PDB file of C-alpha atoms in Angstrom:
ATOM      1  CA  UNK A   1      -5.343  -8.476  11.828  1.00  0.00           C
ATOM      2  CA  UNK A   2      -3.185  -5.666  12.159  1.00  0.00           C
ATOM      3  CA  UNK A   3      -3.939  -1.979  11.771  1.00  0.00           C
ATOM      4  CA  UNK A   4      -1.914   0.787  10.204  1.00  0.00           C
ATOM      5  CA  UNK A   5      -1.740   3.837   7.397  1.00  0.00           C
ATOM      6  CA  UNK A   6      -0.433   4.089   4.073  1.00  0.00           C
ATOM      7  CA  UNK A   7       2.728   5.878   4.544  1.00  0.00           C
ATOM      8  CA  UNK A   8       3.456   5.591   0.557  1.00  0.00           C
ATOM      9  CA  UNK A   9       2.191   3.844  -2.100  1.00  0.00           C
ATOM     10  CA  UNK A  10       3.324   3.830  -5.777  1.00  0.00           C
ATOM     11  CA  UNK A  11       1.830   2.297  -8.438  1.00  0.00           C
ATOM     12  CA  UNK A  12       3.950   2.486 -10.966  1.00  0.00           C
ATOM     13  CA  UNK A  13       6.509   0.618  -9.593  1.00  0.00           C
ATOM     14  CA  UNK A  14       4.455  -1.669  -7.452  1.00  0.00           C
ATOM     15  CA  UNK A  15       5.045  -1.461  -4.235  1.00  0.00           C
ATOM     16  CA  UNK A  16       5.080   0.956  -1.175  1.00  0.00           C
ATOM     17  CA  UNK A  17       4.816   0.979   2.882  1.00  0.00           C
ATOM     18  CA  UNK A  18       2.429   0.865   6.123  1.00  0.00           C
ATOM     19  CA  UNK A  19       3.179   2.730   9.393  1.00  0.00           C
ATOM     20  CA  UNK A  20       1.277   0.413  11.535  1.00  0.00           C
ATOM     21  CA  UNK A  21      -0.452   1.873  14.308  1.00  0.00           C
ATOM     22  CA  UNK A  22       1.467   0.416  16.969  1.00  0.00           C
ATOM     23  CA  UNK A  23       4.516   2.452  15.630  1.00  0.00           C
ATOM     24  CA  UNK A  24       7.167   0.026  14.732  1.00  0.00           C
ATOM     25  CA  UNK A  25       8.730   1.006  11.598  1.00  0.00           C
ATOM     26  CA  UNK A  26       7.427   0.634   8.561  1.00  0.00           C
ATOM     27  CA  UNK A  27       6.603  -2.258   6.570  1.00  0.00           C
ATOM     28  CA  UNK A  28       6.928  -3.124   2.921  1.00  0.00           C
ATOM     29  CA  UNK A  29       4.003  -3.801   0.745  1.00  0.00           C
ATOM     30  CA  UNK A  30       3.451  -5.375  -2.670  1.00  0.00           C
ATOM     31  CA  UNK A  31       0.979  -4.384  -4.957  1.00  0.00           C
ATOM     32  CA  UNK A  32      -0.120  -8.024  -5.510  1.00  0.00           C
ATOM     33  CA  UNK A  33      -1.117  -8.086  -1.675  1.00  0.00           C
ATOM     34  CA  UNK A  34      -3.635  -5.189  -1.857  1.00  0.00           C
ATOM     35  CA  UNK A  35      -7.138  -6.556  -1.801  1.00  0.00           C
ATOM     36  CA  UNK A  36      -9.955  -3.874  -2.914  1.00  0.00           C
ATOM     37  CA  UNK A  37     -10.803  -1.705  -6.350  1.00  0.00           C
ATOM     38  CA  UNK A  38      -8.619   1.325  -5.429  1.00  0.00           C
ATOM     39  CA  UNK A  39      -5.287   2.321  -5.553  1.00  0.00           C
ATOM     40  CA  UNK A  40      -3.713   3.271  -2.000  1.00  0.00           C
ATOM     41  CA  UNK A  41      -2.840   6.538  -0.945  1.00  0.00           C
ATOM     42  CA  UNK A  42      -0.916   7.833   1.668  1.00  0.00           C
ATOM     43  CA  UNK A  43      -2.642   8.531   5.109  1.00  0.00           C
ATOM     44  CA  UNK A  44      -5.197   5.814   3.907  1.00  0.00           C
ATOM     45  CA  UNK A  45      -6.649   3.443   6.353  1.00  0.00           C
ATOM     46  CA  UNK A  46      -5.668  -0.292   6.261  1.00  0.00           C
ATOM     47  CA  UNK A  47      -5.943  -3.756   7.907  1.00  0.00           C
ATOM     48  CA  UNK A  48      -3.231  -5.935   7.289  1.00  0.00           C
ATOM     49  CA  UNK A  49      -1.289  -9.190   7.961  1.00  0.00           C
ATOM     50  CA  UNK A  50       2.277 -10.179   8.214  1.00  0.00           C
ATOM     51  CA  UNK A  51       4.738 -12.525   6.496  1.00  0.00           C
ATOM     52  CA  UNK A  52       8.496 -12.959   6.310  1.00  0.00           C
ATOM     53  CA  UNK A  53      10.242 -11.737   3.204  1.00  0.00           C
ATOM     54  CA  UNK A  54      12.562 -14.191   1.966  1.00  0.00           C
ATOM     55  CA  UNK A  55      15.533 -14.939   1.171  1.00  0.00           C
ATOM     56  CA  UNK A  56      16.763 -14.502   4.631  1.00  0.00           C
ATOM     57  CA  UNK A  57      12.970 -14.122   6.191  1.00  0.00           C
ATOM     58  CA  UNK A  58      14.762 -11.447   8.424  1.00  0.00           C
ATOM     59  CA  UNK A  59      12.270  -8.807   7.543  1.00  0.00           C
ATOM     60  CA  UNK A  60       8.013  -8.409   7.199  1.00  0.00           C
ATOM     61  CA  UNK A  61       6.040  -7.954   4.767  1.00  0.00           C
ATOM     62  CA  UNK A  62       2.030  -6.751   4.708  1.00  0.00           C
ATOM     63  CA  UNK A  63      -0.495  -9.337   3.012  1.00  0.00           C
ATOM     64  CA  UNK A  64      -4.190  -9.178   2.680  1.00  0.00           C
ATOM     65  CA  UNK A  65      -4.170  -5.401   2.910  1.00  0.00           C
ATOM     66  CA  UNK A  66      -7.615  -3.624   2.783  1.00  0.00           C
ATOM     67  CA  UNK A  67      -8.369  -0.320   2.507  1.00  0.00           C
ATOM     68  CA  UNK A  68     -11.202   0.458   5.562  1.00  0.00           C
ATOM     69  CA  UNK A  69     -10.854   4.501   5.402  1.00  0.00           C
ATOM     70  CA  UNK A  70     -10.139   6.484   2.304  1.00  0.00           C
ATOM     71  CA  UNK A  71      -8.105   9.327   2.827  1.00  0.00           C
ATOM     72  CA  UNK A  72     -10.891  12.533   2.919  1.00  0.00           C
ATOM     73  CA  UNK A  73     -10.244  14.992   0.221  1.00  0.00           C
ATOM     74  CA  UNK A  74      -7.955  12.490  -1.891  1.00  0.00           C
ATOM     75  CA  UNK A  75      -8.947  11.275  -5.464  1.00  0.00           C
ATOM     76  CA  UNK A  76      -8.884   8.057  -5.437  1.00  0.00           C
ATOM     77  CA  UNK A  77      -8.323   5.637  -8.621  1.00  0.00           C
ATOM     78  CA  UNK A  78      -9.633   2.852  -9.544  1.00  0.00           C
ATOM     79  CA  UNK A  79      -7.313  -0.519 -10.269  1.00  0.00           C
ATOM     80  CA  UNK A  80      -8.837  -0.633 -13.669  1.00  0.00           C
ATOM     81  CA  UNK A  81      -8.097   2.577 -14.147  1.00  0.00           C
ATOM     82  CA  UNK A  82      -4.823   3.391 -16.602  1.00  0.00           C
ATOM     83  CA  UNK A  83      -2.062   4.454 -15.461  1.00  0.00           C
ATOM     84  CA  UNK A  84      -0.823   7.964 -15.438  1.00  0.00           C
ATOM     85  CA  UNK A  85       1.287   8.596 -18.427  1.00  0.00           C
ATOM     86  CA  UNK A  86       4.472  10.107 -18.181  1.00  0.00           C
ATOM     87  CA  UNK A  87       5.112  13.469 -19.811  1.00  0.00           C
ATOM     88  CA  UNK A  88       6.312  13.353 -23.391  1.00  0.00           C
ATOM     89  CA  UNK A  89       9.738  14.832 -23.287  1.00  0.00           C
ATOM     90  CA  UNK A  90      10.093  16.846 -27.075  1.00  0.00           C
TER      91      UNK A  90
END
């Protein structure tokens, strides 16, 4: 298992990236790869494995990523939490 930090995470779109803590860049994560009841943040702790991204399986991807440290002083959500709505533009 690998080790790293959220670097960003966004939910609404589903995806975001780990700064792993060996400092190669940053890797691309999917939010059907995030194992756990709450939603990422950035500067949150993480384990993590690797797999190539297809369609050229040039690049890595994170799988199996668990949270190990909340972020202190972050609020946290829950996956079965809703979703932030967007402001209502009159």
């Amino acid at each position: 298992m690998l080790k790293g930090t959220i670097k960003s995470f966004c939910r609404q779109r589903g995806h975001g990236f780990i700064t792993p803590e060996n400092g190669t860049d940053p890797i691309f994560v999917h939010i059907s790869d995030i194992d756990g009841e709450y939603v990422p943040k950035p500067g949150d702790e993480v384990t993590f494995r690797t797999i190539s991204m297809p369609p050229k399986f040039e690049k890595k991807q994170a799988c199996h990523v668990v949270i190990t440290h909340l972020m202190p002083g972050v609020t946290h959500e829950r996956w079965d939490s809703p979703l932030p709505r967007e402001s209502d533009e009159s």
